[in-house]
Structures are given as structure tokens and as C-alpha cells.
CSV table of C-alpha atoms and ligand atoms in Angstrom, one decimal:
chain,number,residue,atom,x,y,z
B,1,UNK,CA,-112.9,149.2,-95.6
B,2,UNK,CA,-112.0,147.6,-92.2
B,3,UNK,CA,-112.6,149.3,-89.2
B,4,UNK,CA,-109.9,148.1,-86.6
B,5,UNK,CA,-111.9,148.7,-83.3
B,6,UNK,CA,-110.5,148.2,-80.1
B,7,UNK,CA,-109.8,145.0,-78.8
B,8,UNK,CA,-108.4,142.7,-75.9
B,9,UNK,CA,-106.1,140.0,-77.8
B,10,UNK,CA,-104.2,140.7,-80.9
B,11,UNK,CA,-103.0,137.7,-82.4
B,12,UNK,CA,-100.2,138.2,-85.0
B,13,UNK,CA,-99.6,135.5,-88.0
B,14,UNK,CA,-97.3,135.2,-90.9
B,15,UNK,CA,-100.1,133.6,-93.0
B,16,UNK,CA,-103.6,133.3,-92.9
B,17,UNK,CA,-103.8,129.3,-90.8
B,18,UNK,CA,-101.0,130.3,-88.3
B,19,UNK,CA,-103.0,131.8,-85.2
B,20,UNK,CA,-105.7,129.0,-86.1
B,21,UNK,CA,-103.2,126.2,-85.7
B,22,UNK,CA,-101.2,127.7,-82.6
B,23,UNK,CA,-103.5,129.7,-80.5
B,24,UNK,CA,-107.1,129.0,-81.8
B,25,UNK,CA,-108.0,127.6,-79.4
B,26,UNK,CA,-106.9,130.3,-76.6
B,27,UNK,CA,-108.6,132.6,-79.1
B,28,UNK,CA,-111.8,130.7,-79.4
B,29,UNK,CA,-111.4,130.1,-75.4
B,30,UNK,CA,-111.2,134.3,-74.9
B,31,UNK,CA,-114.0,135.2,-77.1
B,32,UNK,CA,-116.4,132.8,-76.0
B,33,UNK,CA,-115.8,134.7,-72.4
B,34,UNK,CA,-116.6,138.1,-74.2
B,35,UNK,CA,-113.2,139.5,-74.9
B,36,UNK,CA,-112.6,141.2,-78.1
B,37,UNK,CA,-110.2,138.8,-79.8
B,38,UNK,CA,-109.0,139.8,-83.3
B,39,UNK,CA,-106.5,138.8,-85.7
B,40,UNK,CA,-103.1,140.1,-88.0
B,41,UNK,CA,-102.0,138.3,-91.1
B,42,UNK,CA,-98.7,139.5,-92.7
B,43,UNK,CA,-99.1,138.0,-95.6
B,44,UNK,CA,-102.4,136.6,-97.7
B,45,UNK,CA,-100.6,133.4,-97.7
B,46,UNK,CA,-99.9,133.3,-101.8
B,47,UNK,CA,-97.1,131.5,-101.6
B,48,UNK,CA,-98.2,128.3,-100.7
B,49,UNK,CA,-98.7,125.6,-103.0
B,50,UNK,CA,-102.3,125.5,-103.1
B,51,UNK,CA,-105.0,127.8,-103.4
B,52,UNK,CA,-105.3,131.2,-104.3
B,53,UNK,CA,-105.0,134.4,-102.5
B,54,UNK,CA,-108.8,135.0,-103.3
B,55,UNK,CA,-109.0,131.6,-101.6
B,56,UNK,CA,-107.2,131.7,-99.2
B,57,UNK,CA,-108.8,135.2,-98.0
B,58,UNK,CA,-112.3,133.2,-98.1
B,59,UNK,CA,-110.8,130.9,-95.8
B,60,UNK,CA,-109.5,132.7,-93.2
B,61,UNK,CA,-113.2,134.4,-93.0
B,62,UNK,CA,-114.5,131.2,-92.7
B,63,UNK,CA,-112.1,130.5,-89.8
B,64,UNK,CA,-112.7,133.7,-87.9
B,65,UNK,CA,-116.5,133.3,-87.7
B,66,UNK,CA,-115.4,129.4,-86.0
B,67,UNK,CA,-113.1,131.2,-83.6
B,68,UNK,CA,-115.8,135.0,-82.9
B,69,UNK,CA,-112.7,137.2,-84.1
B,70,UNK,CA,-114.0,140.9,-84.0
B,71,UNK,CA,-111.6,141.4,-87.1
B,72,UNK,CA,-109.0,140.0,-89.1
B,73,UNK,CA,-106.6,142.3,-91.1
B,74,UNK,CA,-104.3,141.5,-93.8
B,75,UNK,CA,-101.2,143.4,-93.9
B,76,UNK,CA,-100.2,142.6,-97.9
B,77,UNK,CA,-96.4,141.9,-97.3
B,78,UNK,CA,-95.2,139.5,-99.9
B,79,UNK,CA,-95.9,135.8,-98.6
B,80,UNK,CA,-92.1,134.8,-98.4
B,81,UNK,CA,-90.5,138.2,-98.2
B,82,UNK,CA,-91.3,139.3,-94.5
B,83,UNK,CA,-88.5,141.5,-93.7
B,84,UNK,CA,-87.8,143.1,-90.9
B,85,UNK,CA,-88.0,146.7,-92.1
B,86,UNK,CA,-89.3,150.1,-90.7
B,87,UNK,CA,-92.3,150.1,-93.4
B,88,UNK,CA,-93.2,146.7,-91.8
B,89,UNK,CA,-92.6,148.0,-88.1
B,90,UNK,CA,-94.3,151.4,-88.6
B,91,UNK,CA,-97.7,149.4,-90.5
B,92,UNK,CA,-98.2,147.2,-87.2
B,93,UNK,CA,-97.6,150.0,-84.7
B,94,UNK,CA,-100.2,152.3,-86.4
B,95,UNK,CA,-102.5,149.0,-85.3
B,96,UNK,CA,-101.3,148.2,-82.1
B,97,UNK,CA,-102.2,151.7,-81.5
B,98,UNK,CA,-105.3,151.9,-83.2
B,99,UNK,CA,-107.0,148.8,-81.3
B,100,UNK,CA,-104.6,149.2,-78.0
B,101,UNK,CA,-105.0,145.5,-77.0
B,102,UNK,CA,-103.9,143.7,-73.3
B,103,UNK,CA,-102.1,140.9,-75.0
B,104,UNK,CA,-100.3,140.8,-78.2
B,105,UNK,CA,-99.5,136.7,-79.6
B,106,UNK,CA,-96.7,135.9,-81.8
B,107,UNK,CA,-95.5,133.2,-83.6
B,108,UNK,CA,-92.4,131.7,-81.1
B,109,UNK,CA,-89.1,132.8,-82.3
B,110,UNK,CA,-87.6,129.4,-83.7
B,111,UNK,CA,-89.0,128.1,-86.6
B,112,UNK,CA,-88.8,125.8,-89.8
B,113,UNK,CA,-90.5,128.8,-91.2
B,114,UNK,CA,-88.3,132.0,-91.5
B,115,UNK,CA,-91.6,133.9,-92.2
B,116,UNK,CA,-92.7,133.0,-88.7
B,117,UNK,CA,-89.3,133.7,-87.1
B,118,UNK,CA,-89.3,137.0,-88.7
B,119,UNK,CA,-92.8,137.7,-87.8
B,120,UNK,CA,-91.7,137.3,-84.2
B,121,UNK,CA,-89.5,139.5,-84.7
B,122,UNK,CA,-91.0,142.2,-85.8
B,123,UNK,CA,-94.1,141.7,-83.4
B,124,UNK,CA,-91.2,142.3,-81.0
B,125,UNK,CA,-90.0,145.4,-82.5
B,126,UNK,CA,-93.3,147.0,-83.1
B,127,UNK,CA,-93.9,146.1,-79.5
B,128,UNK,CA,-91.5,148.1,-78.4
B,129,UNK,CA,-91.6,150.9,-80.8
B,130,UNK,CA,-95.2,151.6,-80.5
B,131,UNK,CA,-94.6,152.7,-77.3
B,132,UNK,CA,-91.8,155.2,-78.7
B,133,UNK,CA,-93.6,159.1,-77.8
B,134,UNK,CA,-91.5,161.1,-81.0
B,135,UNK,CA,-92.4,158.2,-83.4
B,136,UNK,CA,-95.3,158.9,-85.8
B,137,UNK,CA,-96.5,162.0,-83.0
B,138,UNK,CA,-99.8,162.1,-84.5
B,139,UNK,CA,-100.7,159.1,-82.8
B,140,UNK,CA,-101.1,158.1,-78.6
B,141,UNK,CA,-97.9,155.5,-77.7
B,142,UNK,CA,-98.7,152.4,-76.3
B,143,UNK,CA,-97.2,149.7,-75.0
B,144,UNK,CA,-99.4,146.4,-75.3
B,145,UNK,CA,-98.6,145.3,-71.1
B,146,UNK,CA,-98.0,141.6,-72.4
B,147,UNK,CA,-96.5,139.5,-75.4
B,148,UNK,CA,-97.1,135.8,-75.5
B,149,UNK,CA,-95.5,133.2,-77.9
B,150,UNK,CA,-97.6,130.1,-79.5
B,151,UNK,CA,-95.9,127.7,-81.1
B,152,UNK,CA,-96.0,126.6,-85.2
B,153,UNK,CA,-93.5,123.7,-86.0
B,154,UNK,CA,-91.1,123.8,-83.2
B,155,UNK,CA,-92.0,124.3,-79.6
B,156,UNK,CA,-90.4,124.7,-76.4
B,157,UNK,CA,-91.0,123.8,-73.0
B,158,UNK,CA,-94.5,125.8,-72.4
B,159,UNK,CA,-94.5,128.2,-69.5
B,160,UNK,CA,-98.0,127.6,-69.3
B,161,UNK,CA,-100.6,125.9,-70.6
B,162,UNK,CA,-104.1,126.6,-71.6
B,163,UNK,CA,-107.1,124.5,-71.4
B,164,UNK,CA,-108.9,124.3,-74.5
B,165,UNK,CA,-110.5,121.3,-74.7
B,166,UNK,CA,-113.9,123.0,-74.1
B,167,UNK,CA,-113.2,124.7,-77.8
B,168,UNK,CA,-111.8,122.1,-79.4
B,169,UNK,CA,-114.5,121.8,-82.0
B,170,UNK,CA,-114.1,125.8,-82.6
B,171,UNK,CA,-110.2,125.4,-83.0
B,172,UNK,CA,-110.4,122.3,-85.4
B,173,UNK,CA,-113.0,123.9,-87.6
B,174,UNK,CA,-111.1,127.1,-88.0
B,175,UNK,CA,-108.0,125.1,-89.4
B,176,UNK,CA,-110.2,122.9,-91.4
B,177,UNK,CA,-111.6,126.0,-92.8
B,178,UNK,CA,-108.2,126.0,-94.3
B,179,UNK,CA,-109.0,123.9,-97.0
B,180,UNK,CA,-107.0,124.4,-99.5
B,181,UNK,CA,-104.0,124.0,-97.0
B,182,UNK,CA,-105.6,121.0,-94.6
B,183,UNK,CA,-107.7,119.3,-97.3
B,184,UNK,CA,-106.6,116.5,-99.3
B,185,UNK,CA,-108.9,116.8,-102.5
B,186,UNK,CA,-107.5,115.1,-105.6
B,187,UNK,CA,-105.4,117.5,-107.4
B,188,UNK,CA,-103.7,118.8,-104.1
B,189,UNK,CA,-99.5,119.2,-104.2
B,190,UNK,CA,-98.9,117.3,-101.5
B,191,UNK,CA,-97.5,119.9,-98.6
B,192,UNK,CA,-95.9,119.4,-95.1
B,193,UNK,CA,-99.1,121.2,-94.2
B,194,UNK,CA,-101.7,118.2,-95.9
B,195,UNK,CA,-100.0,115.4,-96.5
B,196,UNK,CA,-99.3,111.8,-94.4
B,197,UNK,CA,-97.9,111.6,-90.8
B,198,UNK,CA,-95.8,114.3,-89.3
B,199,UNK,CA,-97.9,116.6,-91.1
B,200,UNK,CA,-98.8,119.8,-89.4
B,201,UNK,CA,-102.1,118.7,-89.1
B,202,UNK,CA,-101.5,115.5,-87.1
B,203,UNK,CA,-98.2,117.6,-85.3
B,204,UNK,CA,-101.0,120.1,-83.6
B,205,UNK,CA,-103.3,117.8,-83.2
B,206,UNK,CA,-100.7,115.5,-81.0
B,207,UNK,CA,-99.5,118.6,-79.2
B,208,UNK,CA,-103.2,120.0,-78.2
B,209,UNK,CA,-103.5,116.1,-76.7
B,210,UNK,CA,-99.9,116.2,-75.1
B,211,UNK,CA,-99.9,119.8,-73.4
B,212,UNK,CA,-103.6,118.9,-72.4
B,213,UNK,CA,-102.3,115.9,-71.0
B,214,UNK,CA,-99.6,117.5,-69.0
B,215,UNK,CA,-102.3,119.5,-66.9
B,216,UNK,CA,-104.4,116.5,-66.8
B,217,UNK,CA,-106.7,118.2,-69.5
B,218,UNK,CA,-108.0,116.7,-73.4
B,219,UNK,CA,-106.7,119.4,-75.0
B,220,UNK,CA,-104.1,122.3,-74.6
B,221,UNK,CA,-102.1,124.9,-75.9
B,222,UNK,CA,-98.8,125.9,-74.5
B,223,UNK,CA,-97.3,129.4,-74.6
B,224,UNK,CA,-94.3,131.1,-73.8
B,225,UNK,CA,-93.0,134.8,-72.6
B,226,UNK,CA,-89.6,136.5,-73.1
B,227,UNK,CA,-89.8,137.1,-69.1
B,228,UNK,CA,-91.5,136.1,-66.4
B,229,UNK,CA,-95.2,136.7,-65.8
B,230,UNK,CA,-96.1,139.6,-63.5
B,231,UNK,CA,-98.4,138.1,-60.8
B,232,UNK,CA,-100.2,141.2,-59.6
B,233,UNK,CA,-103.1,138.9,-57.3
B,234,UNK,CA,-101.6,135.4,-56.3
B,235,UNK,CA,-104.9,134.7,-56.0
B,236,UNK,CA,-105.7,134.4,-59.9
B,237,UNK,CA,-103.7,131.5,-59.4
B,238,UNK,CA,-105.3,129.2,-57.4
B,239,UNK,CA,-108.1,128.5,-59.7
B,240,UNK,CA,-105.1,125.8,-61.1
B,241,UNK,CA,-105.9,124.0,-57.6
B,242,UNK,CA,-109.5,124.0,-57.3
O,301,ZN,ZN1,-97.3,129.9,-91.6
């Protein structure tokens, strides 16, 4: 049985590739600096038009091991099916409080997906009701301090971007691991996910070149926040200048 130990980062995804594809590299980035970095899959991903959930669970091992996750957890909710529910809610507070990280990631809140918009959602709601004292009393509230949004098919203007072009490798590897999703073996349905260009593959891949570009980088990832960051020590933020 998993033991969900205490981390830093808590990434959140509707299926096993999505934290690869839009924050692996931040992930990868976080754990090479000796944070605890661990992620949450809603889903096993059995929806998808290839590979099997036995697969697909193989997978996303592989990819953790590319990306030094402490842990990765799937939740079981029907691939598909993620509703917005207090069964759902109450199953990620129990972890947000179990492993009490700094930073929680979800999916960003518009989508071609509804499983990632609803994911957002609910990583919003059992944001806030984990901190909730009279619900489930057994258990300490907390309130993860942040809540950061990577983004999956759509994206909007970052509020800031992360260099990962030192990870790169890490990041690609850990969606590659994907390969029943990525790979193009004969036999493959051909997905938005594996197939020609647009595909998801070549959309990351151009958007990892683009935000790096923007901050004069090879690679980046951009992420957004509900509200503005809290800037506690200006200073943190004149490494951007040096
Ligand atoms: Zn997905």
C-alpha cells in the first residue's frame, strides 16, 4: 500500500500524462533541487484509446522515476466521469492533509478536456475545504499557502514563467514514457494525443520553445494563479535580473 509522506509540491492531474506534459518540467526542475515533489491522478486514464489501465499504470511509474516524484497516487474515479462531488472533494482533502504540501498545481480551468476543467475545479474546492476545522474533525485543517495552474490544450497569457530547459531531457522522457499515448507503433488509433501536427506532442513541445523564448530561455513552462502572488522578500526577485 502507498504511503503518502509529506511533501513540498502536489501536482494534481485528470489522467496519468497530464502533470508530465504541463508541469514536468517544473516538477523535474523542484526535485532535482531536493524538494519532495509528488503526484495525483484522478483517473487511471482507461478511457483513452490506447493502452490499458495495467499499461498505462506502468507508464506513469516509468515517468515518475524520469521526473524523482516521491509518490504518485491514483485516485480511481472513472476516466471520463470526474464530477465534482463531495466523495471526490472529501478523497483529495484527506491527501492534501495527509502530505500538507507548499504548492498545490492544477490543470488551468479552460479546457478542450472537461476532465481537466473539472479537475480544476475540484483541486479548487478541496483547496478550500481542507482547510474547513468541523469537516472530517479527525483530521488537522490545512490550507496548501499557494495554487498554481499549468496549462494542457489551451493556455493563457502566463503570469510567469519557469525555466526548464536544464530538465528538458527529464520532462520529454516522462511524456515519452507515455507510450501507449505518445507512441506511434503500428496498430495505434490515431489520437489528438499521437498523431500528425497539432498534436499534443508537437503543441507542448512548441509552447516549452515559445514561453522559453519569451524569457530569453530554450525551454519554459508558463503558469498561472487565481490572484496575485504574495511577494514576502522582493529580493527573491531579482535573481530574474542577474
Ligand atoms: Zn488529460
Amino acid at each position: 500500500m502507498l504511503i503518502i509522506i509529506k511533501v513540498d509540491i502536489l501536482a494534481f492531474g485528470a489522467h496519468p500524462d497530464d502533470v508530465e506534459v504541463g508541469a514536468g518540467g517544473l516538477m523535474a526542475v523542484l526535485a532535482q533541487r531536493g524538494l519532495k515533489v509528488a503526484v495525483v491522478d484522478l483517473t487511471g486514464g482507461e478511457m483513452a484509446s490506447n493502452g490499458s489501465p495495467e499499461e498505462r499504470n506502468r507508464e506513469a511509474q516509468r515517468a515518475s522515476e524520469h521526473l524523482g516524484l516521491s509518490w504518485r497516487k491514483c485516485l480511481g474515479i472513472p476516466d471520463g466521469n470526474i464530477h465534482i462531488n463531495s466523495e471526490n472533494i472529501l478523497s483529495m482533502v484527506k491527501i492534501l492533509r495527509e502530505c500538507r504540501p507548499t504548492l498545490i498545481l492544477a490543470p488551468y480551468w479552460d479546457d478542450r478536456h472537461p476532465d481537466h476543467i473539472n479537475t480544476s475545479r475540484l483541486v479548487q474546492e478541496s483547496h478550500f475545504s481542507a482547510g474547513l476545522r468541523k469537516l472530517l474533525p479527525d483530521m488537522e485543517p490545512y490550507r496548501p499557502p499557494q495554487v498554481w495552474y499549468y496549462f494542457l490544450s489551451k493556455a493563457a497569457e502566463p503570469k510567469f514563467i519557469v525555466d526548464i530547459s536544464d530538465v528538458y531531457n527529464n520532462k520529454r522522457s516522462a511524456v515519452l514514457a507515455h507510450e501507449t499515448q505518445f507512441g506511434n507503433k503500428a496498430g495505434r488509433v490515431e489520437t489528438f494525443l499521437n498523431y500528425g501536427p497539432g498534436s499534443l506532442l508537437d503543441l507542448m513541445e512548441s509552447r516549452d520553445r515559445y514561453f522559453g523564448s519569451l524569457i530569453g530561455v530554450l525551454h519554459g513552462e508558463g503558469f498561472t494563479t487565481k490572484g496575485p502572488l504574495a511577494l514576502r522578500n522582493p529580493l527573491n526577485l531579482l535573481e530574474v535580473f542577474g
